């Protein structure tokens, strides 16, 4: 089915829905690389106008990737709830934007339509929204998850303490984790990206993180971000696995590139739940995504990278995760060229994930060959706090020495707590106060004796 609109006697025609969505997408280098982007701002505007007039029901009648060839498309179709959709089923994409922004469209109304929305509908409306629009809607939508603490409550910001090390050295990991804890970072998770994916190393890492958590009685959860198959093997060997991690994407082919499918993710979810390490009914999965993942694997089928990203959220929400984050600038300038594109993508991803019911976080980051800097990251972090993001990722000095990219620093978590008044999870906030790290207002006041004593006594990092 073709779509068209007219601007000053010029008719713009878009041959199908995937073309319309791609041409309507705000400028980004990945779609230009794929040869599917608008030729310029006028064609982009024409596509956005045509998209705004498109009924939401149209997305139920035209698949971007055929269900015959793609299990993600089949999952999206199977999980669509017509009853939940009925509240917005008569609207166009433009009218849906207006509905989202109405004051009377509260968190409860947004939550009620969650399973009536498909990723394609949500991606579409984001393409005709300003940053301010998406922030306003995201701020209303809460997604609360729990393991040992409570993440996603209104007005709070959690952090992932990311103590990566180039060789997975135990002393280096623990020293880095303590560095983050001294700055109050780590209530979402203390999570390590391993340099290798060997099962023995995975077990060693989760064991040493668990020892740190238990000795200091930290109300948080830990994770080694190895492949799900490694996590399953570690669980079978009795390792103390809190969260099971996996990167996911928006098509079956892209997920095969990650070495997973829905059946394997289901197996991993069941293995994680079988341990019962969190509170009753705890969320046990942790997913990462990122715009450009499907394109980089030649698994996007002509669909724009932002829509493919939102399709990945259909995979993630199938398994009721504790955490989901987009590593927004990690893949590189081939997909998000500069700070402006990274900022836009981070707000889009958070908005779309929240509308689909996910506990969204953002790795506010960029690679060293991108046209971006820490001031761009300051801007994105501050906007995300206004949007009520669930969590962000912090590393020592904003420089991940293992993955070789720039993220947020632990000091940025302090800025969020003290300047933007975004305290961490309530259980973690109480712990910070009890060990003497923060005052009653959440401000840092000193080095707690418990952490100092652990540093001196632990055999892992020496006296």
Short mmCIF file of C-alpha atoms in Angstrom, two decimals:
data_model
loop_
_atom_site.label_atom_id
_atom_site.label_comp_id
_atom_site.label_asym_id
_atom_site.label_seq_id
_atom_site.Cartn_x
_atom_site.Cartn_y
_atom_site.Cartn_z
CA UNK A 1 0.00 0.00 0.00
CA UNK A 2 1.38 3.41 -0.99
CA UNK A 3 1.22 6.58 1.09
CA UNK A 4 1.48 10.14 -0.14
CA UNK A 5 1.23 13.79 0.79
CA UNK A 6 1.53 17.10 -1.05
CA UNK A 7 3.70 20.11 -0.17
CA UNK A 8 3.42 23.20 -2.42
CA UNK A 9 2.17 21.29 -5.46
CA UNK A 10 4.82 18.59 -5.05
CA UNK A 11 3.45 15.10 -4.42
CA UNK A 12 5.61 12.87 -2.24
CA UNK A 13 4.87 9.16 -2.55
CA UNK A 14 6.06 6.40 -0.23
CA UNK A 15 5.65 2.89 -1.59
CA UNK A 16 5.01 1.01 1.63
CA UNK A 17 4.89 1.40 5.40
CA UNK A 18 8.56 0.60 6.02
CA UNK A 19 9.56 3.26 3.49
CA UNK A 20 7.23 5.80 5.11
CA UNK A 21 8.67 5.12 8.56
CA UNK A 22 12.25 5.32 7.33
CA UNK A 23 11.72 8.61 5.48
CA UNK A 24 9.92 10.11 8.50
CA UNK A 25 12.77 9.34 10.89
CA UNK A 26 14.79 12.31 12.17
CA UNK A 27 18.20 12.40 10.52
CA UNK A 28 20.72 9.76 11.53
CA UNK A 29 23.77 8.31 9.88
CA UNK A 30 22.68 4.67 10.13
CA UNK A 31 19.65 5.11 7.89
CA UNK A 32 21.78 7.12 5.47
CA UNK A 33 24.31 4.26 5.46
CA UNK A 34 21.49 1.83 4.70
CA UNK A 35 20.21 4.00 1.85
CA UNK A 36 16.71 4.35 3.28
CA UNK A 37 16.79 7.86 4.81
CA UNK A 38 14.91 10.88 3.46
CA UNK A 39 16.83 12.81 0.81
CA UNK A 40 16.48 15.99 2.84
CA UNK A 41 14.34 17.92 5.32
CA UNK A 42 11.46 18.51 2.87
CA UNK A 43 10.99 14.83 2.06
CA UNK A 44 11.33 14.05 5.79
CA UNK A 45 8.61 16.58 6.58
CA UNK A 46 6.36 15.13 3.87
CA UNK A 47 6.80 11.65 5.32
CA UNK A 48 6.07 12.90 8.82
CA UNK A 49 2.89 14.60 7.59
CA UNK A 50 1.74 11.41 5.86
CA UNK A 51 2.64 9.38 8.95
CA UNK A 52 0.69 11.72 11.24
CA UNK A 53 -2.45 11.10 9.16
CA UNK A 54 -2.06 7.32 9.23
CA UNK A 55 -4.58 5.41 11.41
CA UNK A 56 -2.99 3.30 14.13
CA UNK A 57 -5.03 0.38 12.80
CA UNK A 58 -2.91 0.39 9.66
CA UNK A 59 -0.04 -1.12 11.61
CA UNK A 60 -2.14 -4.22 12.28
CA UNK A 61 -2.64 -4.84 8.58
CA UNK A 62 0.87 -4.39 7.15
CA UNK A 63 3.88 -6.19 8.59
CA UNK A 64 7.32 -4.66 8.18
CA UNK A 65 8.96 -8.09 8.37
CA UNK A 66 6.85 -11.10 7.41
CA UNK A 67 5.74 -13.38 10.22
CA UNK A 68 6.42 -16.28 7.89
CA UNK A 69 10.13 -15.58 8.21
CA UNK A 70 10.53 -13.90 11.58
CA UNK A 71 9.64 -15.06 15.10
CA UNK A 72 9.82 -11.50 16.47
CA UNK A 73 7.02 -10.48 14.09
CA UNK A 74 5.03 -13.52 15.20
CA UNK A 75 5.58 -12.56 18.83
CA UNK A 76 4.41 -8.99 18.21
CA UNK A 77 1.23 -10.23 16.53
CA UNK A 78 0.54 -12.83 19.22
CA UNK A 79 0.93 -10.39 22.11
CA UNK A 80 -1.24 -7.61 20.69
CA UNK A 81 -4.28 -7.11 22.96
CA UNK A 82 -7.32 -5.77 21.06
CA UNK A 83 -9.10 -4.86 24.30
CA UNK A 84 -6.21 -2.70 25.50
CA UNK A 85 -5.93 -1.20 22.00
CA UNK A 86 -9.59 -0.15 21.96
CA UNK A 87 -8.86 3.03 23.94
CA UNK A 88 -6.79 4.43 21.05
CA UNK A 89 -7.89 2.30 18.10
CA UNK A 90 -9.81 5.12 16.39
CA UNK A 91 -6.83 7.50 16.41
CA UNK A 92 -4.30 8.43 13.78
CA UNK A 93 -0.62 8.62 14.68
CA UNK A 94 -0.94 12.40 15.04
CA UNK A 95 -4.02 12.10 17.22
CA UNK A 96 -2.25 9.47 19.30
CA UNK A 97 0.52 12.00 19.97
CA UNK A 98 -2.07 14.50 21.17
CA UNK A 99 -3.72 11.84 23.36
CA UNK A 100 -0.38 10.98 24.96
CA UNK A 101 0.26 14.63 25.82
CA UNK A 102 -3.13 15.35 27.37
CA UNK A 103 -2.99 16.00 31.14
CA UNK A 104 -5.82 13.52 31.65
CA UNK A 105 -3.71 10.78 30.06
CA UNK A 106 -2.18 9.68 33.33
CA UNK A 107 0.18 6.87 34.23
CA UNK A 108 -2.82 4.61 34.78
CA UNK A 109 -4.15 5.26 31.27
CA UNK A 110 -0.75 4.76 29.73
CA UNK A 111 -0.32 1.51 31.61
CA UNK A 112 -3.76 0.30 30.51
CA UNK A 113 -2.94 0.58 26.78
CA UNK A 114 0.53 -0.98 27.04
CA UNK A 115 -0.25 -4.37 25.51
CA UNK A 116 -2.51 -2.81 22.89
CA UNK A 117 0.46 -0.99 21.36
CA UNK A 118 2.84 -2.59 18.90
CA UNK A 119 6.47 -1.50 18.61
CA UNK A 120 5.76 -0.08 15.17
CA UNK A 121 2.97 2.17 16.50
CA UNK A 122 5.21 3.46 19.25
CA UNK A 123 8.15 4.03 16.92
CA UNK A 124 5.84 5.89 14.53
CA UNK A 125 4.53 8.36 17.08
CA UNK A 126 8.04 9.08 18.36
CA UNK A 127 9.06 10.18 14.85
CA UNK A 128 6.63 13.13 14.96
CA UNK A 129 7.43 14.18 18.52
CA UNK A 130 9.90 16.73 19.83
CA UNK A 131 12.26 15.86 22.65
CA UNK A 132 10.05 17.82 25.02
CA UNK A 133 7.00 15.79 23.97
CA UNK A 134 8.71 12.48 24.62
CA UNK A 135 10.11 13.66 27.96
CA UNK A 136 6.68 14.84 29.11
CA UNK A 137 5.04 11.50 28.31
CA UNK A 138 7.89 9.38 29.66
CA UNK A 139 7.82 11.28 32.95
CA UNK A 140 4.23 10.16 33.46
CA UNK A 141 4.90 6.47 32.80
CA UNK A 142 6.30 4.44 35.68
CA UNK A 143 7.59 0.88 35.36
CA UNK A 144 8.58 -0.55 38.75
CA UNK A 145 10.64 -3.74 39.13
CA UNK A 146 12.14 -5.56 42.11
CA UNK A 147 14.88 -8.01 43.02
CA UNK A 148 16.48 -7.06 46.35
CA UNK A 149 15.38 -3.46 46.05
CA UNK A 150 12.76 -1.41 44.20
CA UNK A 151 13.69 0.28 40.92
CA UNK A 152 11.65 2.77 38.91
CA UNK A 153 9.70 4.65 41.55
CA UNK A 154 8.72 8.19 40.58
CA UNK A 155 11.36 10.83 41.26
CA UNK A 156 14.20 8.33 41.77
CA UNK A 157 17.21 7.38 39.65
CA UNK A 158 19.09 4.12 40.00
CA UNK A 159 22.59 3.43 38.71
CA UNK A 160 24.49 0.46 37.39
CA UNK A 161 27.96 0.32 38.91
CA UNK A 162 30.07 -1.08 36.01
CA UNK A 163 33.46 -2.29 37.35
CA UNK A 164 34.86 -3.66 34.10
CA UNK A 165 38.50 -4.72 33.82
CA UNK A 166 40.54 -5.48 30.66
CA UNK A 167 41.65 -8.90 31.98
CA UNK A 168 38.79 -9.62 34.40
CA UNK A 169 41.28 -9.35 37.27
CA UNK A 170 39.45 -9.97 40.53
CA UNK A 171 41.31 -7.25 42.44
CA UNK A 172 40.67 -4.74 39.68
CA UNK A 173 36.97 -5.54 39.54
CA UNK A 174 36.49 -5.27 43.29
CA UNK A 175 38.53 -2.06 43.55
CA UNK A 176 36.46 -0.50 40.77
CA UNK A 177 33.19 -1.66 42.34
CA UNK A 178 34.17 -0.11 45.68
CA UNK A 179 35.13 3.11 43.90
CA UNK A 180 31.56 3.28 42.61
CA UNK A 181 30.01 2.38 45.94
CA UNK A 182 31.97 5.20 47.60
CA UNK A 183 30.16 7.56 45.23
CA UNK A 184 26.80 5.91 45.93
CA UNK A 185 26.53 4.05 42.62
CA UNK A 186 25.18 0.52 42.24
CA UNK A 187 21.56 0.18 43.33
CA UNK A 188 20.30 -1.01 39.92
CA UNK A 189 23.05 -3.61 39.69
CA UNK A 190 26.76 -4.10 40.10
CA UNK A 191 27.41 -5.54 36.67
CA UNK A 192 30.62 -6.62 34.93
CA UNK A 193 31.08 -7.02 31.18
CA UNK A 194 33.53 -9.95 31.09
CA UNK A 195 36.56 -9.86 28.80
CA UNK A 196 36.01 -13.55 28.02
CA UNK A 197 32.94 -15.77 28.03
CA UNK A 198 34.42 -18.82 29.75
CA UNK A 199 32.14 -20.47 32.29
CA UNK A 200 34.86 -20.63 34.96
CA UNK A 201 35.54 -16.90 34.66
CA UNK A 202 31.81 -16.19 34.76
CA UNK A 203 31.46 -18.18 37.99
CA UNK A 204 34.49 -16.44 39.53
CA UNK A 205 33.10 -13.00 38.72
CA UNK A 206 29.59 -13.61 40.05
CA UNK A 207 31.07 -15.24 43.16
CA UNK A 208 33.35 -12.34 44.00
CA UNK A 209 30.56 -9.80 43.38
CA UNK A 210 28.26 -11.84 45.60
CA UNK A 211 30.91 -11.93 48.34
CA UNK A 212 31.21 -8.14 48.16
CA UNK A 213 27.44 -7.74 48.34
CA UNK A 214 27.05 -10.14 51.26
CA UNK A 215 29.95 -8.82 53.35
CA UNK A 216 28.74 -5.25 53.05
CA UNK A 217 25.04 -6.26 53.20
CA UNK A 218 24.26 -4.15 50.14
CA UNK A 219 20.58 -4.20 49.11
CA UNK A 220 21.32 -4.63 45.43
CA UNK A 221 21.86 -7.32 42.81
CA UNK A 222 24.88 -8.40 40.82
CA UNK A 223 25.45 -9.62 37.28
CA UNK A 224 28.13 -10.92 34.97
CA UNK A 225 27.07 -9.88 31.49
CA UNK A 226 28.11 -13.08 29.75
CA UNK A 227 26.07 -14.94 27.17
CA UNK A 228 22.88 -16.65 28.35
CA UNK A 229 24.33 -20.08 27.53
CA UNK A 230 27.23 -19.34 29.88
CA UNK A 231 24.79 -18.17 32.55
CA UNK A 232 22.76 -21.36 32.20
CA UNK A 233 25.90 -23.48 32.57
CA UNK A 234 26.95 -21.48 35.62
CA UNK A 235 23.51 -21.90 37.20
CA UNK A 236 23.69 -25.65 36.62
CA UNK A 237 27.00 -25.64 38.52
CA UNK A 238 25.46 -23.81 41.48
CA UNK A 239 26.91 -20.33 40.88
CA UNK A 240 25.30 -17.39 42.75
CA UNK A 241 23.63 -15.84 39.69
CA UNK A 242 21.28 -12.94 40.46
CA UNK A 243 20.45 -11.60 37.00
CA UNK A 244 20.67 -13.35 33.64
CA UNK A 245 21.87 -11.01 30.92
CA UNK A 246 21.54 -10.93 27.14
CA UNK A 247 21.77 -8.47 24.25
CA UNK A 248 18.72 -8.67 22.00
CA UNK A 249 17.60 -7.13 18.71
CA UNK A 250 14.45 -6.61 16.65
CA UNK A 251 14.54 -9.50 14.19
CA UNK A 252 15.04 -13.25 14.37
CA UNK A 253 18.09 -13.00 12.10
CA UNK A 254 19.70 -10.31 14.28
CA UNK A 255 19.07 -12.36 17.41
CA UNK A 256 20.64 -15.38 15.75
CA UNK A 257 23.70 -13.18 15.32
CA UNK A 258 23.72 -12.83 19.12
CA UNK A 259 23.40 -16.62 19.38
CA UNK A 260 19.87 -16.60 20.82
CA UNK A 261 16.26 -17.18 19.96
CA UNK A 262 13.05 -16.91 21.97
CA UNK A 263 13.22 -20.52 23.11
CA UNK A 264 16.73 -20.08 24.53
CA UNK A 265 15.73 -16.85 26.29
CA UNK A 266 12.80 -18.68 27.84
CA UNK A 267 15.14 -21.41 29.07
CA UNK A 268 17.47 -18.79 30.57
CA UNK A 269 14.55 -16.99 32.24
CA UNK A 270 13.35 -20.21 33.83
CA UNK A 271 16.89 -21.06 34.99
CA UNK A 272 17.27 -17.66 36.64
CA UNK A 273 13.91 -17.88 38.38
CA UNK A 274 14.68 -21.38 39.65
CA UNK A 275 17.36 -20.02 42.00
CA UNK A 276 14.94 -17.84 43.95
CA UNK A 277 17.68 -15.45 45.00
CA UNK A 278 15.56 -12.31 45.04
CA UNK A 279 12.35 -11.43 46.80
CA UNK A 280 9.26 -13.50 45.88
CA UNK A 281 8.25 -12.85 42.27
CA UNK A 282 11.52 -11.03 41.57
CA UNK A 283 12.41 -9.94 38.04
CA UNK A 284 15.55 -11.84 37.00
CA UNK A 285 16.43 -10.79 33.43
CA UNK A 286 18.64 -7.94 32.21
CA UNK A 287 18.59 -6.98 28.51
CA UNK A 288 20.65 -4.56 26.46
CA UNK A 289 19.76 -3.12 23.07
CA UNK A 290 21.05 -0.38 20.79
CA UNK A 291 20.10 1.41 17.60
CA UNK A 292 22.07 -0.01 14.70
CA UNK A 293 22.45 -3.56 16.02
CA UNK A 294 20.21 -5.10 13.35
CA UNK A 295 21.67 -2.97 10.56
CA UNK A 296 25.23 -3.90 11.54
CA UNK A 297 24.22 -7.57 11.25
CA UNK A 298 22.50 -7.02 7.87
CA UNK A 299 19.32 -8.15 9.60
CA UNK A 300 17.11 -5.04 9.32
CA UNK A 301 15.18 -6.00 6.16
CA UNK A 302 15.05 -2.40 4.96
CA UNK A 303 13.47 -1.17 8.21
CA UNK A 304 14.92 1.98 9.80
CA UNK A 305 17.22 1.47 12.77
CA UNK A 306 14.99 3.17 15.33
CA UNK A 307 11.96 1.03 14.46
CA UNK A 308 14.17 -2.07 14.61
CA UNK A 309 15.32 -0.95 18.05
CA UNK A 310 11.75 -0.69 19.30
CA UNK A 311 10.96 -4.15 17.92
CA UNK A 312 13.70 -5.44 20.24
CA UNK A 313 11.59 -4.21 23.15
CA UNK A 314 8.91 -6.74 22.21
CA UNK A 315 11.50 -9.45 22.84
CA UNK A 316 12.60 -7.93 26.14
CA UNK A 317 9.13 -7.45 27.62
CA UNK A 318 8.26 -11.08 26.93
CA UNK A 319 10.50 -12.04 29.86
CA UNK A 320 9.47 -9.48 32.50
CA UNK A 321 12.98 -8.06 33.03
CA UNK A 322 14.35 -6.18 36.02
CA UNK A 323 16.42 -3.93 33.76
CA UNK A 324 16.58 -2.95 30.10
CA UNK A 325 18.97 -0.39 28.72
CA UNK A 326 19.89 0.95 25.34
CA UNK A 327 23.64 1.46 24.89
CA UNK A 328 22.73 4.50 22.88
CA UNK A 329 26.05 5.68 21.43
CA UNK A 330 28.12 2.52 21.78
CA UNK A 331 27.91 1.12 18.25
CA UNK A 332 29.51 4.21 16.73
CA UNK A 333 29.11 7.19 14.40
CA UNK A 334 28.18 4.93 11.49
CA UNK A 335 24.77 4.70 13.16
CA UNK A 336 24.53 7.84 15.35
CA UNK A 337 26.98 10.36 13.98
CA UNK A 338 27.12 13.12 16.56
CA UNK A 339 25.94 14.36 19.94
CA UNK A 340 22.63 15.63 18.56
CA UNK A 341 21.76 12.25 17.06
CA UNK A 342 22.82 10.42 20.23
CA UNK A 343 20.71 12.70 22.43
CA UNK A 344 17.66 12.24 20.20
CA UNK A 345 18.12 8.46 20.12
CA UNK A 346 18.49 8.20 23.90
CA UNK A 347 15.23 10.07 24.49
CA UNK A 348 13.45 8.06 21.76
CA UNK A 349 14.58 4.72 23.14
CA UNK A 350 13.57 5.60 26.68
CA UNK A 351 10.17 6.92 25.57
CA UNK A 352 9.39 3.92 23.36
CA UNK A 353 10.51 1.41 25.97
CA UNK A 354 8.44 3.02 28.68
CA UNK A 355 5.29 3.07 26.48
CA UNK A 356 5.78 -0.65 25.89
CA UNK A 357 6.00 -1.28 29.63
CA UNK A 358 9.74 -1.76 30.03
CA UNK A 359 11.93 -0.66 32.98
CA UNK A 360 14.10 1.46 30.70
CA UNK A 361 17.56 2.68 31.42
CA UNK A 362 20.11 4.31 29.14
CA UNK A 363 23.85 3.86 28.87
CA UNK A 364 24.62 7.52 28.17
CA UNK A 365 27.69 6.98 26.04
CA UNK A 366 29.68 7.56 22.88
CA UNK A 367 32.76 6.18 21.14
CA UNK A 368 35.92 8.21 20.78
CA UNK A 369 35.56 8.55 17.01
CA UNK A 370 32.05 10.06 17.25
CA UNK A 371 31.41 13.80 16.99
CA UNK A 372 30.30 13.99 20.62
CA UNK A 373 31.70 14.88 24.03
CA UNK A 374 30.86 14.81 27.73
CA UNK A 375 28.80 17.98 27.49
CA UNK A 376 26.46 16.12 25.13
CA UNK A 377 26.29 13.38 27.75
CA UNK A 378 25.54 15.96 30.46
CA UNK A 379 22.65 17.19 28.35
CA UNK A 380 21.26 13.71 27.72
CA UNK A 381 21.60 12.71 31.40
CA UNK A 382 19.75 15.79 32.57
CA UNK A 383 16.97 15.30 30.02
CA UNK A 384 16.63 11.64 31.01
CA UNK A 385 16.29 12.59 34.67
CA UNK A 386 13.46 14.93 33.67
CA UNK A 387 11.92 12.00 31.80
CA UNK A 388 12.04 9.77 34.91
CA UNK A 389 14.50 7.25 33.46
CA UNK A 390 14.83 4.12 35.61
CA UNK A 391 18.63 3.93 35.65
CA UNK A 392 21.89 4.95 33.98
CA UNK A 393 25.35 3.36 33.90
CA UNK A 394 28.41 4.83 35.61
CA UNK A 395 32.12 3.95 35.47
CA UNK A 396 35.25 5.45 37.05
CA UNK A 397 36.10 8.74 35.35
CA UNK A 398 33.48 8.19 32.61
CA UNK A 399 36.06 6.01 30.79
CA UNK A 400 35.39 2.30 30.40
CA UNK A 401 38.89 0.85 30.19
CA UNK A 402 37.71 -2.57 28.98
CA UNK A 403 35.08 -1.66 26.36
CA UNK A 404 36.99 1.48 25.28
CA UNK A 405 34.13 3.94 25.15
CA UNK A 406 33.01 6.97 27.12
CA UNK A 407 30.06 6.69 29.50
CA UNK A 408 28.99 8.54 32.66
CA UNK A 409 31.17 8.81 35.74
CA UNK A 410 30.19 7.94 39.30
CA UNK A 411 30.35 11.69 39.96
CA UNK A 412 27.43 12.09 37.57
CA UNK A 413 25.34 9.97 39.93
CA UNK A 414 26.20 12.44 42.70
CA UNK A 415 25.07 15.31 40.45
CA UNK A 416 21.74 13.57 39.89
CA UNK A 417 21.20 12.95 43.60
CA UNK A 418 22.34 16.30 44.96
CA UNK A 419 21.45 18.78 42.19
CA UNK A 420 18.52 17.15 40.38
CA UNK A 421 17.17 15.60 43.62
CA UNK A 422 16.95 12.08 42.22
CA UNK A 423 17.69 9.68 45.08
CA UNK A 424 18.44 5.99 44.45
CA UNK A 425 16.17 3.04 45.28
CA UNK A 426 14.78 3.50 48.81
CA UNK A 427 16.47 0.40 50.23
CA UNK A 428 19.84 1.49 48.83
CA UNK A 429 19.30 5.06 49.98
CA UNK A 430 18.77 3.80 53.52
CA UNK A 431 21.92 1.65 53.30
CA UNK A 432 24.03 4.61 52.17
CA UNK A 433 22.81 6.54 55.20
CA UNK A 434 23.28 3.66 57.64
CA UNK A 435 26.91 3.06 56.65
CA UNK A 436 27.68 6.75 56.97
CA UNK A 437 28.23 7.65 53.32
CA UNK A 438 25.39 10.18 52.97
CA UNK A 439 23.52 12.57 55.22
CA UNK A 440 19.76 12.78 55.66
CA UNK A 441 19.51 14.84 52.45
CA UNK A 442 21.44 12.24 50.42
CA UNK A 443 24.63 14.29 50.12
CA UNK A 444 28.02 12.56 50.35
CA UNK A 445 29.68 13.15 53.73
CA UNK A 446 32.66 10.81 53.92
CA UNK A 447 34.22 7.39 53.52
CA UNK A 448 32.23 4.78 55.47
CA UNK A 449 34.21 2.55 57.82
CA UNK A 450 32.55 -0.60 56.50
CA UNK A 451 33.98 -0.12 53.02
CA UNK A 452 37.39 0.91 54.34
CA UNK A 453 37.57 -2.15 56.55
CA UNK A 454 36.61 -4.41 53.67
CA UNK A 455 39.33 -2.92 51.47
CA UNK A 456 41.93 -3.60 54.16
CA UNK A 457 40.75 -7.10 55.07
CA UNK A 458 39.69 -8.61 51.78
CA UNK A 459 41.96 -11.28 50.37
CA UNK A 460 40.69 -10.33 46.93
CA UNK A 461 42.36 -6.91 46.83
CA UNK A 462 45.01 -7.16 49.55
CA UNK A 463 45.76 -5.10 52.64
#
